[in-house]
PDB file of C-alpha atoms in Angstrom:
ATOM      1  CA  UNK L   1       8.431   1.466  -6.165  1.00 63.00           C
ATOM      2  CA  UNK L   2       6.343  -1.884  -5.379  1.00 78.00           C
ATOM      3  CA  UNK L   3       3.380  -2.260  -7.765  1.00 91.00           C
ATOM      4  CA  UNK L   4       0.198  -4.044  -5.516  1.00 94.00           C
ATOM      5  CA  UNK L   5      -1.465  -6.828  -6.584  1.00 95.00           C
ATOM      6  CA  UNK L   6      -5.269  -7.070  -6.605  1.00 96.00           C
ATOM      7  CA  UNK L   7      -8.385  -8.728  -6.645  1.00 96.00           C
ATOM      8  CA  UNK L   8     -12.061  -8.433  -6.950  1.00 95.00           C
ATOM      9  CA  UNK L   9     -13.261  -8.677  -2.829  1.00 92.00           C
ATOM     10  CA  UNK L  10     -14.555 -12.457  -3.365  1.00 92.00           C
ATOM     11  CA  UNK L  11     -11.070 -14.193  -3.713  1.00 93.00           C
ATOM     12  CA  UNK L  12     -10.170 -16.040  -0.903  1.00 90.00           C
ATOM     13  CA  UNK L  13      -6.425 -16.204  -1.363  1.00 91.00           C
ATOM     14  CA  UNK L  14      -4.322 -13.417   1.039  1.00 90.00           C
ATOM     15  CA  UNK L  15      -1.487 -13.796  -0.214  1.00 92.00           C
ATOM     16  CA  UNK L  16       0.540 -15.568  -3.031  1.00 93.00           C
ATOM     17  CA  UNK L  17       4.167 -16.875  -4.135  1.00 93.00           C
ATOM     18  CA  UNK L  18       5.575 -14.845  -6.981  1.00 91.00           C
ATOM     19  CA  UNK L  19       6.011 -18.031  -8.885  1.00 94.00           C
ATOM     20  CA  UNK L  20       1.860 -18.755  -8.217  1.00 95.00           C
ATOM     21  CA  UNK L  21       1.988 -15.002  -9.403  1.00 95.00           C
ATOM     22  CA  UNK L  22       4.065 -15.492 -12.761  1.00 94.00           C
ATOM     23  CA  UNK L  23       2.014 -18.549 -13.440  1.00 94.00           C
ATOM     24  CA  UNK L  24      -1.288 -16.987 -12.994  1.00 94.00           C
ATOM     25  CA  UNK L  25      -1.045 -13.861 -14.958  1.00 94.00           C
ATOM     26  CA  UNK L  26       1.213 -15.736 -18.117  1.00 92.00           C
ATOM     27  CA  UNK L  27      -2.561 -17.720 -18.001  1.00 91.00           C
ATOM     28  CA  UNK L  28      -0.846 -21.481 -16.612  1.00 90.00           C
ATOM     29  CA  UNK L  29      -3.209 -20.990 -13.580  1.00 92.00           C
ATOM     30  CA  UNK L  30      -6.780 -21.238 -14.388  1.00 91.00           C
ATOM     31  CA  UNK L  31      -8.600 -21.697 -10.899  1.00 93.00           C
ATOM     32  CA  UNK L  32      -8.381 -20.183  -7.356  1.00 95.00           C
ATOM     33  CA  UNK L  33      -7.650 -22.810  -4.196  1.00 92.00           C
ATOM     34  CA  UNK L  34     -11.956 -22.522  -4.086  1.00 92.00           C
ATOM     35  CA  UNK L  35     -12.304 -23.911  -8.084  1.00 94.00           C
ATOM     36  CA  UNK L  36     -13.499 -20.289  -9.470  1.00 95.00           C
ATOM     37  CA  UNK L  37     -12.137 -19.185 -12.904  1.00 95.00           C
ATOM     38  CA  UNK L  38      -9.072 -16.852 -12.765  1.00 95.00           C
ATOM     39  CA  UNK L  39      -9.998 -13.941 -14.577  1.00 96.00           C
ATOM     40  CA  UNK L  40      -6.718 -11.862 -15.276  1.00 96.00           C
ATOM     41  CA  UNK L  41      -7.042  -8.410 -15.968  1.00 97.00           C
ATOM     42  CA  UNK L  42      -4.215  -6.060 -16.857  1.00 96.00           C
ATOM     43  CA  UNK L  43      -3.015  -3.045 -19.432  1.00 96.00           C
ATOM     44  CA  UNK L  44      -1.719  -3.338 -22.438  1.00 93.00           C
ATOM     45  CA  UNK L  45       1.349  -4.892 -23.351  1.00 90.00           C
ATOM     46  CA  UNK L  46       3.220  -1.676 -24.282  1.00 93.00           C
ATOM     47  CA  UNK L  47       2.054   0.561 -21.249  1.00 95.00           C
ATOM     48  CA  UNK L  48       5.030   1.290 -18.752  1.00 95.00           C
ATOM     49  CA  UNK L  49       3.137   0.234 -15.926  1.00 95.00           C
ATOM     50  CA  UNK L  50       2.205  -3.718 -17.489  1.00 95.00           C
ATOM     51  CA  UNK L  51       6.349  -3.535 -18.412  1.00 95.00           C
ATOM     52  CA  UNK L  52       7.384  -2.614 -14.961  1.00 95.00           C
ATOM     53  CA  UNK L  53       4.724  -5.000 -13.492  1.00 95.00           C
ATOM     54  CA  UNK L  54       6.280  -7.764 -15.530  1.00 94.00           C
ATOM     55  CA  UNK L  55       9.788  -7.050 -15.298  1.00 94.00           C
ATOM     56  CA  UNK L  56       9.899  -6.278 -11.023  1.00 93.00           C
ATOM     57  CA  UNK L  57       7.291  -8.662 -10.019  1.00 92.00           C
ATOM     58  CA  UNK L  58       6.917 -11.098 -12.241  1.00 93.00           C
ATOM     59  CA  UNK L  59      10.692 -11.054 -13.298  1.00 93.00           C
ATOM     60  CA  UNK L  60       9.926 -12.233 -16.984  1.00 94.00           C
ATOM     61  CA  UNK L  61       9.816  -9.713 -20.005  1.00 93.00           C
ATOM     62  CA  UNK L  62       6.175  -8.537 -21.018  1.00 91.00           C
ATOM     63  CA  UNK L  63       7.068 -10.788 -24.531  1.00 90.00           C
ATOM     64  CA  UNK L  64       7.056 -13.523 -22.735  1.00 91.00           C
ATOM     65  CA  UNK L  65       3.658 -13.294 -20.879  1.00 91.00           C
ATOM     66  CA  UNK L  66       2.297 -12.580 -24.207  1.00 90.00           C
ATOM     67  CA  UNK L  67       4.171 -15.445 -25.753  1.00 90.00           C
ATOM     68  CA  UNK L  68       2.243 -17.331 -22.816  1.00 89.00           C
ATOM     69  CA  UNK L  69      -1.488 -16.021 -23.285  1.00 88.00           C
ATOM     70  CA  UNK L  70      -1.346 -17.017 -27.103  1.00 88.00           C
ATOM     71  CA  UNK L  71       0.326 -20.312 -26.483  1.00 87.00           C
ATOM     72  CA  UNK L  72      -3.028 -21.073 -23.876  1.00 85.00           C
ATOM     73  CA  UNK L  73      -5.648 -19.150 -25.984  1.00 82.00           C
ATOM     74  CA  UNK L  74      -4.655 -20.578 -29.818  1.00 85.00           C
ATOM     75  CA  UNK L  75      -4.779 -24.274 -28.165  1.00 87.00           C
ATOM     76  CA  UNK L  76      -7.513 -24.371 -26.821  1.00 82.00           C
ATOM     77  CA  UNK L  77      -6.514 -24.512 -23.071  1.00 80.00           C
ATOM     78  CA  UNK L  78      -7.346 -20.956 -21.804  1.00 79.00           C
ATOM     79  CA  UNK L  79      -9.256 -17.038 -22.130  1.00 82.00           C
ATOM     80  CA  UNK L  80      -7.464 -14.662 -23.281  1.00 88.00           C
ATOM     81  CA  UNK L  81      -7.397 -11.833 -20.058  1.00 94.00           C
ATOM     82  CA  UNK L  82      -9.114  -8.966 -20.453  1.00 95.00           C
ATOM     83  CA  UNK L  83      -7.302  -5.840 -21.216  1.00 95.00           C
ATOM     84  CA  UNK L  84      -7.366  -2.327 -20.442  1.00 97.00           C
ATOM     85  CA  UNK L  85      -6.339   1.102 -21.672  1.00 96.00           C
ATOM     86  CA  UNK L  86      -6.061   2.977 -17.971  1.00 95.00           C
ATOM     87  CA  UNK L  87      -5.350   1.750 -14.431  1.00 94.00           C
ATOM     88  CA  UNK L  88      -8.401   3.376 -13.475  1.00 93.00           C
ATOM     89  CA  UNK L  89     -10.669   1.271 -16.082  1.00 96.00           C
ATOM     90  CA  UNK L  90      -8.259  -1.710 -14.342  1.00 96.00           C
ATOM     91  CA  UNK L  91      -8.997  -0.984 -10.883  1.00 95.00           C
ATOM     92  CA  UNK L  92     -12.969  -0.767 -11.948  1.00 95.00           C
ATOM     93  CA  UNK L  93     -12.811  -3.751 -13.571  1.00 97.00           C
ATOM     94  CA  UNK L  94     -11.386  -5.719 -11.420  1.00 96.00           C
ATOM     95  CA  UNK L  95     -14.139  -4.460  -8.445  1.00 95.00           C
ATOM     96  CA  UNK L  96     -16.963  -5.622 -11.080  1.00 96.00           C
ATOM     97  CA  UNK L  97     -15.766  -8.804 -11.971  1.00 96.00           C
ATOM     98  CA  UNK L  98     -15.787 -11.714  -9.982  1.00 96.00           C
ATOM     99  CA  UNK L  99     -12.756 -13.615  -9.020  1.00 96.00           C
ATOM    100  CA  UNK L 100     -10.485 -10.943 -11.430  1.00 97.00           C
ATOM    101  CA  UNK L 101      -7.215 -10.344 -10.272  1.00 97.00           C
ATOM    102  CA  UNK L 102      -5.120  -7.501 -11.621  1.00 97.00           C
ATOM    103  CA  UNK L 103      -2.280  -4.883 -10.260  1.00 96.00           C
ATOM    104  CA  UNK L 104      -1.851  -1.277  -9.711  1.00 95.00           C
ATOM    105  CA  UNK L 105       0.710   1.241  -9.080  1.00 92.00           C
ATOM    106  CA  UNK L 106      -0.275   1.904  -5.455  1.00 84.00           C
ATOM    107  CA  UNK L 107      -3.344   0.370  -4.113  1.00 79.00           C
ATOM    108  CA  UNK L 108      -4.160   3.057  -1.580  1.00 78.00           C
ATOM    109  CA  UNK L 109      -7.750   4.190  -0.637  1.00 75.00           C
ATOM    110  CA  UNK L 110      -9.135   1.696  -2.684  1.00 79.00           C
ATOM    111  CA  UNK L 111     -12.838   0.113  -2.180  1.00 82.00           C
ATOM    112  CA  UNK L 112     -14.198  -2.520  -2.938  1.00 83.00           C
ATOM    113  CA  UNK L 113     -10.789  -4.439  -3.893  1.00 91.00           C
ATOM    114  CA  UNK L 114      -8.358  -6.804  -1.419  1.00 92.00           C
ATOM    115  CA  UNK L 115      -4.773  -6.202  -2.063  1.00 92.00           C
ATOM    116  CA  UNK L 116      -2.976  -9.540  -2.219  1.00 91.00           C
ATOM    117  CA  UNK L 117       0.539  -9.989  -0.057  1.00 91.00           C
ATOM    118  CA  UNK L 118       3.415 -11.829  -2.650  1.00 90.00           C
ATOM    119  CA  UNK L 119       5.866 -13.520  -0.502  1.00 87.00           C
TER     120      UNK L 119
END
């Protein structure tokens, strides 16, 4: 099954590349198109969902977005994202925080939230 990609309702973008996608949430892309921060949000790095998420969309290994986020963080160069324990505290999070961006296993009947196309 697809897992949807999705963002807090002020992010302009509609619709991304998967390699945009790979580079945002392993932390190499900091700033929407409009200059706001990029504030990734996900689960942790052992729940099935952030491993499937990784593996189909992203088509890296979840070690290897880790590998990335301490790479950016211990340099100097980036925030760590913020990370959750439930797709429900991910889906509220990412409605209460500005520019967030996160992904869930369907994005049906959500409010508040855009659901971003990957081409």
């Amino acid at each position: 099954f697809a897992i949807d990609v999705i963002t807090h309702n002020d992010v302009l973008e509609e619709e991304l590349t998967s390699i945009k996608l790979r580079a945002i949430f392993s932390g190499r892309v900091k700033q929407w198109q409009n200059g706001k921060p990029v504030i990734v949000v996900m689960l942790g790095y052992h729940d099935p969902l952030h491993i499937q998420f990784c593996n189909q969309t992203l088509g890296v290994y979840p070690r290897h977005i880790l590998r990335s986020w301490e790479r950016s963080v211990f340099s100097g160069t980036g925030r760590k994202p913020i990370i959750v324990k439930t797709e429900q505290e991910l889906i509220k999070t990412v409605k209460d925080t500005p520019n967030a961006v996160g992904y869930v296993e369907t994005a049906e009947n959500l409010e508040g939230i855009d659901v971003i196309k990957i081409k």
